[in-house]
Short mmCIF file of C-alpha atoms and ligand atoms in Angstrom, two decimals:
data_model
loop_
_atom_site.label_atom_id
_atom_site.label_comp_id
_atom_site.label_asym_id
_atom_site.label_seq_id
_atom_site.Cartn_x
_atom_site.Cartn_y
_atom_site.Cartn_z
CA MET A 208 126.13 149.02 -21.44
CA THR A 209 126.28 153.26 -23.04
CA THR A 210 126.59 153.12 -26.37
CA PHE A 211 127.14 156.89 -27.98
CA PRO A 212 125.81 157.79 -31.43
CA ALA A 213 126.69 157.38 -35.23
CA THR A 214 126.31 161.38 -35.59
CA PHE A 215 128.17 163.81 -34.19
CA PRO A 216 125.93 166.77 -32.20
CA ASP A 217 122.93 168.77 -33.17
CA GLY A 218 123.57 171.61 -34.30
CA PHE A 219 126.83 171.09 -35.20
CA LEU A 220 127.74 173.25 -37.86
CA TRP A 221 128.73 171.43 -41.58
CA GLY A 222 130.72 173.62 -44.36
CA GLY A 223 133.61 174.27 -46.15
CA ALA A 224 136.74 177.12 -46.05
CA THR A 225 138.12 179.62 -48.26
CA ALA A 226 140.83 183.00 -47.84
CA ALA A 227 140.44 185.86 -50.05
CA ASN A 228 143.47 185.95 -51.46
CA GLN A 229 143.56 182.40 -52.55
CA PHE A 230 139.97 182.01 -54.17
CA GLU A 231 138.49 186.01 -55.05
CA GLY A 232 140.47 187.80 -58.04
CA ALA A 233 139.71 191.25 -58.19
CA TYR A 234 142.95 192.12 -56.96
CA LEU A 235 142.44 195.70 -57.99
CA ALA A 236 138.52 196.13 -57.87
CA ASP A 237 136.98 198.75 -56.45
CA GLY A 238 139.33 200.61 -54.22
CA LYS A 239 141.21 197.26 -53.21
CA LEU A 240 145.38 198.20 -53.46
CA LEU A 241 148.13 195.78 -53.07
CA SER A 242 148.24 193.09 -50.33
CA ILE A 243 151.50 190.87 -50.11
CA GLN A 244 149.79 187.35 -51.60
CA ASP A 245 149.27 189.48 -55.12
CA VAL A 246 153.37 189.92 -54.34
CA MET A 247 153.55 186.34 -53.88
CA PRO A 248 153.03 184.51 -57.30
CA HIS A 249 155.15 181.59 -56.06
CA GLY A 250 153.82 181.57 -52.26
CA ILE A 251 156.56 179.88 -49.44
CA THR A 252 159.02 178.49 -51.75
CA ALA A 253 159.87 181.77 -52.80
CA PRO A 254 161.05 185.60 -52.38
CA PRO A 255 158.28 187.85 -53.26
CA THR A 256 158.23 190.05 -56.45
CA GLN A 257 158.69 194.09 -55.75
CA GLU A 258 155.78 194.61 -58.19
CA PRO A 259 152.34 191.97 -58.98
CA THR A 260 153.93 189.37 -61.92
CA PRO A 261 150.98 187.98 -64.59
CA ASP A 262 152.44 184.75 -63.43
CA ASN A 263 150.96 184.88 -59.98
CA LEU A 264 147.70 182.81 -60.13
CA LYS A 265 146.02 184.48 -56.92
CA LEU A 266 144.84 188.40 -59.49
CA GLU A 267 142.74 186.62 -60.42
CA GLY A 268 141.96 183.69 -58.33
CA ILE A 269 138.39 181.70 -59.64
CA ASP A 270 136.79 184.87 -60.02
CA TYR A 271 134.55 184.30 -57.24
CA TYR A 272 134.31 188.04 -56.78
CA HIS A 273 132.21 187.98 -59.63
CA ARG A 274 130.93 184.37 -59.21
CA TYR A 275 130.19 184.69 -55.56
CA ALA A 276 126.55 184.08 -55.49
CA ASP A 277 126.66 181.16 -58.16
CA ASP A 278 129.75 179.34 -55.54
CA ILE A 279 127.43 180.40 -52.47
CA ALA A 280 124.17 178.54 -54.08
CA LEU A 281 127.05 175.69 -54.74
CA PHE A 282 128.24 175.25 -50.99
CA ALA A 283 124.14 175.28 -50.66
CA GLU A 284 123.48 172.48 -52.65
CA LEU A 285 126.40 170.65 -50.55
CA GLY A 286 124.25 171.38 -47.37
CA PHE A 287 126.85 173.62 -45.64
CA SER A 288 125.04 175.16 -42.54
CA VAL A 289 128.01 177.25 -41.91
CA PHE A 290 131.34 178.69 -44.44
CA ARG A 291 134.23 180.53 -43.38
CA PHE A 292 136.08 182.90 -45.71
CA SER A 293 138.53 185.94 -44.90
CA ILE A 294 137.97 189.73 -45.47
CA ALA A 295 140.24 191.46 -47.54
CA TRP A 296 141.97 194.05 -44.94
CA SER A 297 143.39 195.28 -47.80
CA ARG A 298 139.51 195.76 -49.78
CA ILE A 299 138.48 198.17 -46.58
CA PHE A 300 141.68 200.08 -45.84
CA PRO A 301 143.55 199.40 -48.91
CA ARG A 302 147.13 200.76 -47.80
CA GLY A 303 146.29 199.95 -43.61
CA ASP A 304 146.52 203.33 -42.01
CA GLU A 305 143.87 205.14 -43.04
CA GLU A 306 141.61 206.72 -40.73
CA GLU A 307 138.04 205.66 -42.97
CA PRO A 308 137.28 202.17 -44.83
CA ASN A 309 136.99 201.89 -48.62
CA GLU A 310 132.73 201.48 -48.90
CA ALA A 311 132.86 199.63 -52.35
CA GLY A 312 135.44 197.01 -50.24
CA LEU A 313 132.80 196.58 -47.21
CA ALA A 314 129.48 196.59 -50.36
CA PHE A 315 131.22 193.04 -51.45
CA TYR A 316 130.95 191.64 -47.73
CA ASP A 317 128.07 192.86 -47.52
CA ARG A 318 125.97 191.17 -51.05
CA VAL A 319 128.27 188.04 -49.70
CA LEU A 320 126.17 188.15 -46.59
CA ASP A 321 123.17 188.33 -48.52
CA GLU A 322 123.44 184.86 -49.31
CA CYS A 323 124.39 183.27 -47.54
CA GLU A 324 121.30 184.38 -45.67
CA LYS A 325 119.93 183.53 -48.09
CA HIS A 326 120.60 180.18 -47.80
CA GLY A 327 120.16 180.38 -44.09
CA ILE A 328 125.14 179.31 -44.28
CA THR A 329 126.68 181.22 -40.70
CA PRO A 330 129.13 182.97 -41.22
CA LEU A 331 132.34 182.69 -39.91
CA VAL A 332 134.99 185.01 -41.07
CA THR A 333 138.44 185.29 -40.68
CA ILE A 334 139.71 189.36 -40.27
CA SER A 335 143.28 188.36 -41.46
CA HIS A 336 144.54 185.36 -43.42
CA TYR A 337 147.30 185.77 -44.76
CA GLU A 338 146.84 189.35 -46.51
CA THR A 339 148.05 191.71 -45.04
CA PRO A 340 148.20 195.36 -46.85
CA LEU A 341 151.42 195.72 -48.77
CA HIS A 342 151.83 199.10 -48.06
CA LEU A 343 151.45 197.58 -43.73
CA ALA A 344 154.10 195.81 -44.87
CA LYS A 345 156.72 197.18 -47.15
CA THR A 346 156.53 200.66 -44.59
CA TYR A 347 156.06 199.44 -41.48
CA ASP A 348 157.56 195.77 -41.05
CA GLY A 349 154.46 194.11 -40.64
CA TRP A 350 153.66 192.66 -36.92
CA VAL A 351 157.94 194.57 -35.60
CA ASP A 352 156.24 197.41 -35.62
CA ARG A 353 153.57 198.44 -32.57
CA ARG A 354 151.68 200.61 -34.11
CA MET A 355 150.07 197.77 -36.04
CA ILE A 356 147.87 196.68 -33.30
CA GLY A 357 146.34 199.79 -33.75
CA PHE A 358 145.40 199.99 -37.74
CA TYR A 359 143.80 196.36 -36.76
CA GLU A 360 142.35 197.63 -34.11
CA ARG A 361 140.12 200.15 -36.37
CA TYR A 362 140.05 197.19 -39.35
CA ALA A 363 138.67 195.01 -36.93
CA ARG A 364 136.19 197.60 -35.16
CA THR A 365 135.06 198.96 -38.42
CA LEU A 366 133.90 194.71 -39.37
CA PHE A 367 132.34 194.38 -36.25
CA GLU A 368 130.06 197.54 -36.99
CA ARG A 369 129.56 196.39 -40.29
CA TYR A 370 128.48 192.66 -39.75
CA GLY A 371 127.98 192.08 -36.23
CA SER A 372 124.64 191.74 -37.20
CA ARG A 373 125.01 189.01 -39.17
CA VAL A 374 128.23 187.39 -38.83
CA LYS A 375 128.30 186.17 -35.19
CA TYR A 376 131.77 183.83 -35.55
CA TRP A 377 135.31 185.75 -35.69
CA LEU A 378 138.79 184.05 -35.79
CA THR A 379 141.81 187.07 -35.47
CA PHE A 380 143.96 185.53 -36.98
CA ASN A 381 145.09 182.53 -39.71
CA GLU A 382 147.08 180.41 -38.04
CA ILE A 383 148.71 182.21 -35.90
CA ASN A 384 152.12 179.93 -35.55
CA ALA A 385 153.16 179.57 -38.49
CA VAL A 386 154.00 183.49 -38.62
CA LEU A 387 157.26 181.59 -36.68
CA HIS A 388 158.02 180.40 -39.33
CA GLU A 389 157.00 182.34 -42.78
CA PRO A 390 157.21 185.81 -40.97
CA LEU A 391 156.06 187.18 -44.51
CA MET A 392 153.34 185.63 -45.07
CA ALA A 393 151.34 185.67 -41.09
CA GLY A 394 152.89 188.83 -39.93
CA GLY A 395 153.42 191.05 -43.25
CA ILE A 396 156.98 191.30 -42.20
CA TRP A 397 158.69 192.34 -44.80
CA THR A 398 162.17 191.91 -43.60
CA PRO A 399 163.44 188.73 -44.92
CA LYS A 400 162.78 185.71 -42.80
CA ASP A 401 167.33 185.03 -42.60
CA GLU A 402 167.59 188.67 -41.50
CA LEU A 403 164.88 188.81 -39.33
CA SER A 404 166.33 188.44 -35.58
CA ALA A 405 164.51 186.45 -32.68
CA GLN A 406 164.35 190.10 -31.30
CA ASP A 407 161.78 191.64 -33.78
CA LEU A 408 160.36 188.66 -34.11
CA TYR A 409 158.98 187.74 -31.52
CA GLN A 410 157.69 191.45 -30.73
CA ALA A 411 156.43 191.09 -33.66
CA ILE A 412 154.07 187.52 -32.01
CA HIS A 413 153.98 189.49 -28.78
CA HIS A 414 151.39 192.86 -31.08
CA GLU A 415 149.82 190.33 -32.65
CA LEU A 416 148.95 188.38 -29.88
CA VAL A 417 147.99 191.60 -27.86
CA ALA A 418 145.62 192.84 -31.25
CA SER A 419 143.82 189.90 -31.03
CA ALA A 420 143.27 189.79 -27.49
CA SER A 421 142.06 193.46 -27.65
CA VAL A 422 140.06 192.83 -30.35
CA THR A 423 138.27 190.46 -28.76
CA LYS A 424 137.28 193.17 -25.89
CA ILE A 425 135.46 194.95 -28.67
CA ALA A 426 133.58 191.88 -30.41
CA HIS A 427 132.53 191.81 -26.55
CA ASP A 428 132.13 195.23 -25.99
CA LEU A 429 129.36 195.71 -28.48
CA ASP A 430 127.39 193.09 -28.74
CA PRO A 431 128.65 190.15 -25.90
CA GLU A 432 127.20 187.94 -28.35
CA LEU A 433 129.53 187.47 -31.27
CA LYS A 434 132.22 184.87 -30.92
CA VAL A 435 136.42 185.86 -31.25
CA GLY A 436 138.15 182.50 -31.60
CA CYS A 437 141.88 182.42 -31.92
CA MET A 438 143.79 179.32 -35.23
CA ILE A 439 146.16 178.08 -35.16
CA ILE A 440 147.90 175.42 -37.21
CA ALA A 441 147.76 172.06 -34.91
CA THR A 442 150.46 169.69 -36.01
CA PRO A 443 151.29 167.30 -33.02
CA ALA A 444 154.45 166.58 -33.11
CA TYR A 445 155.43 162.59 -31.68
CA PRO A 446 158.78 161.04 -30.98
CA LEU A 447 160.68 159.40 -33.74
CA THR A 448 161.33 156.81 -31.20
CA PRO A 449 160.94 155.84 -27.27
CA ASP A 450 164.23 157.73 -26.48
CA PRO A 451 163.36 160.82 -24.07
CA ARG A 452 165.41 163.32 -25.69
CA ASP A 453 163.20 162.27 -28.20
CA VAL A 454 160.07 162.60 -26.68
CA LEU A 455 161.51 165.72 -25.63
CA ALA A 456 162.18 167.33 -28.46
CA ALA A 457 158.64 166.15 -29.30
CA LYS A 458 157.16 168.69 -26.43
CA HIS A 459 159.25 171.36 -27.09
CA PHE A 460 158.36 171.39 -30.37
CA GLU A 461 154.50 171.64 -28.90
CA GLU A 462 155.17 173.71 -26.44
CA ALA A 463 156.08 176.74 -29.37
CA ASN A 464 153.15 175.98 -30.78
CA TYR A 465 150.83 175.43 -27.80
CA ALA A 466 152.32 179.08 -26.40
CA PHE A 467 149.71 180.41 -28.99
CA GLY A 468 146.69 179.64 -27.39
CA ASP A 469 148.28 179.50 -23.69
CA VAL A 470 148.17 183.04 -24.64
CA HIS A 471 144.96 183.05 -26.49
CA CYS A 472 142.98 181.19 -23.36
CA ARG A 473 144.98 181.52 -20.62
CA GLY A 474 145.68 185.04 -20.71
CA GLU A 475 149.59 185.29 -20.10
CA TYR A 476 152.67 184.12 -21.11
CA PRO A 477 153.96 179.79 -20.10
CA GLY A 478 156.32 179.66 -18.37
CA TYR A 479 158.05 177.78 -20.39
CA LEU A 480 157.91 180.39 -23.16
CA MET A 481 159.66 182.65 -21.23
CA ARG A 482 162.06 180.30 -20.21
CA SER A 483 162.96 179.74 -24.09
CA LEU A 484 162.97 183.70 -24.79
CA ALA A 485 165.45 184.76 -22.12
CA GLU A 486 168.07 181.64 -23.35
CA GLN A 487 167.65 182.98 -26.75
CA GLY A 488 168.70 186.78 -25.53
CA VAL A 489 164.68 188.12 -26.27
CA GLU A 490 163.95 190.49 -24.12
CA LEU A 491 159.96 191.59 -24.41
CA ASP A 492 158.36 195.27 -24.24
CA ILE A 493 155.40 194.23 -22.37
CA THR A 494 153.49 197.66 -20.72
CA ASP A 495 151.22 196.91 -18.20
CA SER A 496 148.50 197.74 -20.38
CA ASP A 497 149.80 194.63 -22.84
CA ARG A 498 148.80 192.60 -19.60
CA GLU A 499 146.20 193.82 -18.92
CA THR A 500 144.80 192.95 -22.93
CA LEU A 501 145.78 189.83 -22.79
CA LYS A 502 143.25 188.65 -20.13
CA ASN A 503 140.62 189.05 -22.46
CA THR A 504 140.43 185.30 -23.87
CA VAL A 505 139.28 183.86 -26.82
CA ASP A 506 135.50 181.99 -26.55
CA PHE A 507 137.00 178.88 -28.64
CA VAL A 508 140.27 177.41 -30.70
CA SER A 509 139.60 176.92 -33.80
CA PHE A 510 142.43 175.54 -35.62
CA SER A 511 143.68 174.00 -39.55
CA TYR A 512 144.71 170.31 -39.32
CA TYR A 513 146.57 168.30 -42.30
CA MET A 514 149.27 166.14 -40.76
CA SER A 515 151.03 165.38 -37.45
CA LEU A 516 155.40 165.28 -38.00
CA CYS A 517 158.15 163.71 -35.39
CA GLN A 518 160.97 164.54 -33.68
CA THR A 519 164.60 163.04 -33.41
CA VAL A 520 167.55 165.39 -31.29
CA ASP A 521 169.03 162.47 -33.49
CA PRO A 522 170.65 164.61 -36.99
CA THR A 523 171.56 162.05 -39.58
CA VAL A 524 168.02 161.16 -39.76
CA PRO A 525 167.01 163.88 -42.99
CA ALA A 526 163.92 166.68 -42.67
CA GLY A 527 161.31 165.84 -45.02
CA ALA A 528 157.43 165.38 -43.55
CA GLY A 529 155.60 168.87 -42.66
CA ASN A 530 154.85 171.86 -44.68
CA ILE A 531 154.80 174.96 -42.31
CA LEU A 532 156.59 173.71 -39.57
CA GLY A 533 158.98 170.74 -40.41
CA GLY A 534 160.58 167.94 -38.40
CA VAL A 535 160.93 164.02 -39.58
CA PRO A 536 158.80 162.06 -41.99
CA ASN A 537 157.18 159.24 -39.80
CA PRO A 538 157.94 155.95 -41.14
CA THR A 539 153.96 154.65 -40.78
CA LEU A 540 152.46 157.11 -42.35
CA GLU A 541 151.74 157.42 -46.11
CA SER A 542 152.55 161.10 -47.73
CA SER A 543 149.86 163.44 -50.32
CA GLU A 544 151.97 163.86 -53.33
CA TRP A 545 153.17 167.16 -52.10
CA GLY A 546 154.81 164.95 -48.88
CA TRP A 547 151.76 165.62 -46.21
CA GLN A 548 151.85 163.04 -44.29
CA ILE A 549 147.73 161.63 -43.72
CA ASP A 550 146.80 160.96 -40.46
CA PRO A 551 143.49 160.28 -38.83
CA VAL A 552 144.61 158.97 -36.14
CA GLY A 553 146.16 162.40 -35.70
CA LEU A 554 143.19 164.32 -35.70
CA ARG A 555 141.93 162.73 -32.34
CA VAL A 556 144.67 162.96 -30.75
CA VAL A 557 144.52 167.00 -31.46
CA LEU A 558 141.24 167.44 -30.29
CA ASN A 559 141.33 165.45 -26.48
CA ASP A 560 145.00 166.62 -26.48
CA TYR A 561 143.14 170.77 -26.30
CA TRP A 562 140.23 170.21 -25.35
CA GLN A 563 142.01 168.69 -22.14
CA ARG A 564 144.72 172.01 -22.22
CA TRP A 565 142.40 174.73 -22.89
CA GLY A 566 139.10 172.88 -21.70
CA LYS A 567 137.72 175.81 -24.80
CA PRO A 568 134.26 174.49 -27.55
CA LEU A 569 137.39 173.74 -30.21
CA PHE A 570 135.86 173.88 -34.73
CA ILE A 571 138.45 171.82 -37.13
CA VAL A 572 137.96 175.22 -39.97
CA GLU A 573 140.61 173.52 -41.71
CA ASN A 574 141.35 169.98 -42.92
CA GLY A 575 141.61 168.37 -46.74
CA LEU A 576 143.59 166.71 -49.54
CA GLY A 577 145.35 168.27 -51.69
CA ALA A 578 145.65 166.07 -54.92
CA LYS A 579 145.99 166.86 -58.76
CA ASP A 580 142.79 165.80 -60.49
CA GLU A 581 141.33 164.70 -64.06
CA LEU A 582 138.98 165.83 -65.19
CA VAL A 583 137.13 163.53 -66.91
CA GLU A 584 133.39 162.06 -68.72
CA VAL A 585 130.82 160.28 -67.07
CA ASP A 586 127.67 159.72 -68.69
CA GLY A 587 128.14 163.91 -70.45
CA VAL A 588 128.89 165.01 -67.69
CA ASN A 589 132.43 166.30 -66.24
CA THR A 590 133.74 165.19 -63.67
CA VAL A 591 136.74 164.16 -60.98
CA LEU A 592 136.85 160.47 -59.23
CA ASP A 593 138.33 161.21 -56.45
CA ASP A 594 138.07 158.40 -54.38
CA TYR A 595 141.62 159.49 -52.56
CA ARG A 596 139.43 162.62 -50.83
CA ILE A 597 136.35 161.08 -49.79
CA ASP A 598 138.51 158.37 -47.77
CA TYR A 599 140.99 161.11 -46.25
CA LEU A 600 137.54 162.98 -45.22
CA ARG A 601 135.79 160.45 -44.48
CA GLU A 602 138.77 158.88 -42.82
CA HIS A 603 139.23 162.02 -40.52
CA LEU A 604 135.69 162.17 -39.53
CA ILE A 605 135.44 159.28 -38.00
CA GLN A 606 138.29 160.01 -35.80
CA ALA A 607 136.95 163.59 -34.74
CA ARG A 608 133.59 161.99 -33.98
CA GLU A 609 135.43 158.98 -31.64
CA ALA A 610 137.20 161.88 -30.15
CA VAL A 611 134.11 163.88 -29.68
CA ARG A 612 132.21 159.92 -28.15
CA ASP A 613 136.03 160.77 -26.28
CA GLY A 614 134.17 164.26 -24.11
CA VAL A 615 135.49 166.76 -26.83
CA ASP A 616 132.57 169.55 -27.20
CA LEU A 617 133.56 169.99 -31.35
CA LEU A 618 131.18 173.06 -32.99
CA GLY A 619 132.22 172.55 -35.94
CA TYR A 620 134.24 170.82 -39.49
CA THR A 621 135.46 173.51 -42.42
CA TRP A 622 136.93 171.43 -44.79
CA TRP A 623 139.65 173.81 -46.56
CA GLY A 624 138.90 173.89 -50.06
CA PRO A 625 135.55 173.55 -50.80
CA ILE A 626 135.98 175.17 -54.70
CA ASP A 627 139.11 174.66 -55.73
CA VAL A 628 141.43 177.90 -55.00
CA VAL A 629 144.65 178.62 -55.30
CA SER A 630 147.45 176.39 -52.98
CA ALA A 631 148.87 179.19 -50.27
CA SER A 632 152.18 177.35 -49.56
CA THR A 633 152.64 176.73 -53.50
CA ALA A 634 150.65 179.33 -55.34
CA GLN A 635 149.65 176.31 -57.59
CA LEU A 636 145.34 175.57 -58.31
CA SER A 637 146.86 172.37 -59.00
CA LYS A 638 147.54 171.66 -55.98
CA ARG A 639 143.42 170.70 -55.56
CA TYR A 640 141.15 170.75 -52.44
CA GLY A 641 137.44 171.09 -54.22
CA PHE A 642 134.50 169.05 -54.48
CA ILE A 643 134.13 171.02 -56.63
CA TYR A 644 136.62 171.34 -60.02
CA VAL A 645 137.73 174.82 -61.41
CA ASP A 646 138.71 174.97 -65.33
CA ARG A 647 142.06 177.03 -64.26
CA ASN A 648 145.38 175.05 -65.15
CA ASP A 649 148.78 176.27 -63.37
CA ASP A 650 149.31 178.65 -66.26
CA GLY A 651 146.33 180.71 -65.35
CA SER A 652 144.31 179.10 -69.00
CA GLY A 653 140.84 177.75 -68.63
CA SER A 654 137.50 179.18 -68.89
CA LEU A 655 136.52 179.67 -65.18
CA GLU A 656 133.75 177.00 -65.08
CA ARG A 657 132.89 174.28 -62.00
CA TYR A 658 132.47 171.23 -61.70
CA LYS A 659 130.85 168.88 -59.17
CA LYS A 660 133.52 166.02 -58.15
CA LYS A 661 132.41 162.29 -57.04
CA SER A 662 132.92 163.79 -53.40
CA PHE A 663 130.94 166.88 -53.79
CA ASP A 664 127.83 163.79 -53.63
CA TYR A 665 129.89 161.96 -50.83
CA TYR A 666 130.52 164.94 -48.84
CA ARG A 667 126.58 165.63 -49.44
CA SER A 668 125.66 162.57 -47.90
CA VAL A 669 127.56 162.86 -44.64
CA ILE A 670 126.14 166.87 -43.74
CA ASP A 671 122.31 165.53 -44.55
CA SER A 672 122.75 162.75 -42.10
CA ASN A 673 124.98 164.65 -39.87
CA GLY A 674 127.50 162.24 -40.01
CA ALA A 675 125.63 158.66 -39.91
CA ALA A 676 126.42 157.93 -43.73
CA LEU A 677 130.44 157.85 -42.46
CA ASP A 678 129.53 153.65 -41.34
C1 BGP B 203 147.01 176.45 -44.35
C2 BGP B 203 146.69 178.09 -44.69
C3 BGP B 203 145.12 177.51 -46.61
C4 BGP B 203 145.33 176.89 -46.87
C5 BGP B 203 145.71 175.75 -46.82
C6 BGP B 203 146.26 174.68 -47.89
O1 BGP B 203 147.84 176.30 -44.63
O2 BGP B 203 145.19 178.39 -43.72
O3 BGP B 203 145.31 178.83 -47.00
O4 BGP B 203 146.16 177.62 -47.65
O5 BGP B 203 147.29 175.80 -44.93
O6 BGP B 203 148.17 174.96 -47.65
P1 BGP B 203 148.39 175.10 -49.25
O7 BGP B 203 147.15 175.90 -49.94
O8 BGP B 203 149.46 175.28 -49.83
O9 BGP B 203 148.17 173.42 -49.91
#
């Protein structure tokens, strides 16, 4: 009988994922100007402020801008072969619409890449991770304006030309489907979401999709070795009951997210989306040149996976599960302290589903557990006994390995927030994901010292054994 290995494939990339705005700090250093995050002190839980306010933890982050060398050394100690980070657009083009980039901003990421190289860590770079320059948001209403495509192309070309010899893996937009629900965070759209028309929202999405395809072509033209991926929130939707209408509701929910991958992987709009747009009275401005551009499909599909959710047509069932995408709770699952339902099997479902749908290599670029940690002293050393995080990691990786055994082509796995960072949704530091604890609290107090949690050694053993230590 055929047996399946306990390890992941040779060359599997192990690591962690971050985003500039959630940990760099130094929000006005070396020519950087404001990004939308600098005026979002409460994440998506409250509207943006007019100016940065002192309670915005992202302004200082965890001071990675000055501590990156030590932090990357810790990642190396964990055994990382890949490190996902984003480039802050507002460091490179501080307003976003300049002709020339900011050299000091570019130089910072040269230094980051030097450290990665020193430790033999492959970089995986997100070009745009929820951090549109504020000027583009306020002046152009973000991606609603077609001119954003040109600004983004110039930005991405600058990155490919500068770093392309050192960075092979690129992601165009973090969680691009989040724009459906959070147009400011994911689309730099300044118009409040309850005032935003479906027409403008979908036109903005179209511009992002064209921009993503366009820079995929720019990357390939510069160097065919560059690998460009899309990045979507993967949230499988289960019907709450066997009622066929619940099944269809779950399917429609999934289609809204599939659409982003379908365009990225197939190079054209799917029929179900065209119907849905027509029914919403949306008429997209799609030029012939847009259609040509969209044919530049991605090399791989990356995604974040935190939870699944349920859908139902029964309006009496209260919503509740989920973070950005909504849905109703699944009575069979437990939730994190922030109400995100924990579903390791859903990861296997997603991996098989995406592989069968798109046939492109997959990359899990976010997965993790946000929890309240307690710093304790064990044998004179500060640590966190985070067995709950170890369990989450182990259970999800076991399911990922099952998917690999099912035949899924999986390139790698990057845990979200290997070091504690500021939360994207709530802007708290107390929602911790790291294997490395950072002494900084929601009120801004703390020494910023780093401490290894119990999960640090566990993840290292998993990486060292290429997954065999999961058993
Ligand atoms: C994703 C984002 C990340 C990250 C993660 C965890 O949606 O891409 O930026 O923050 O979720 O979410 P949160 O920080 O809200 O707990």
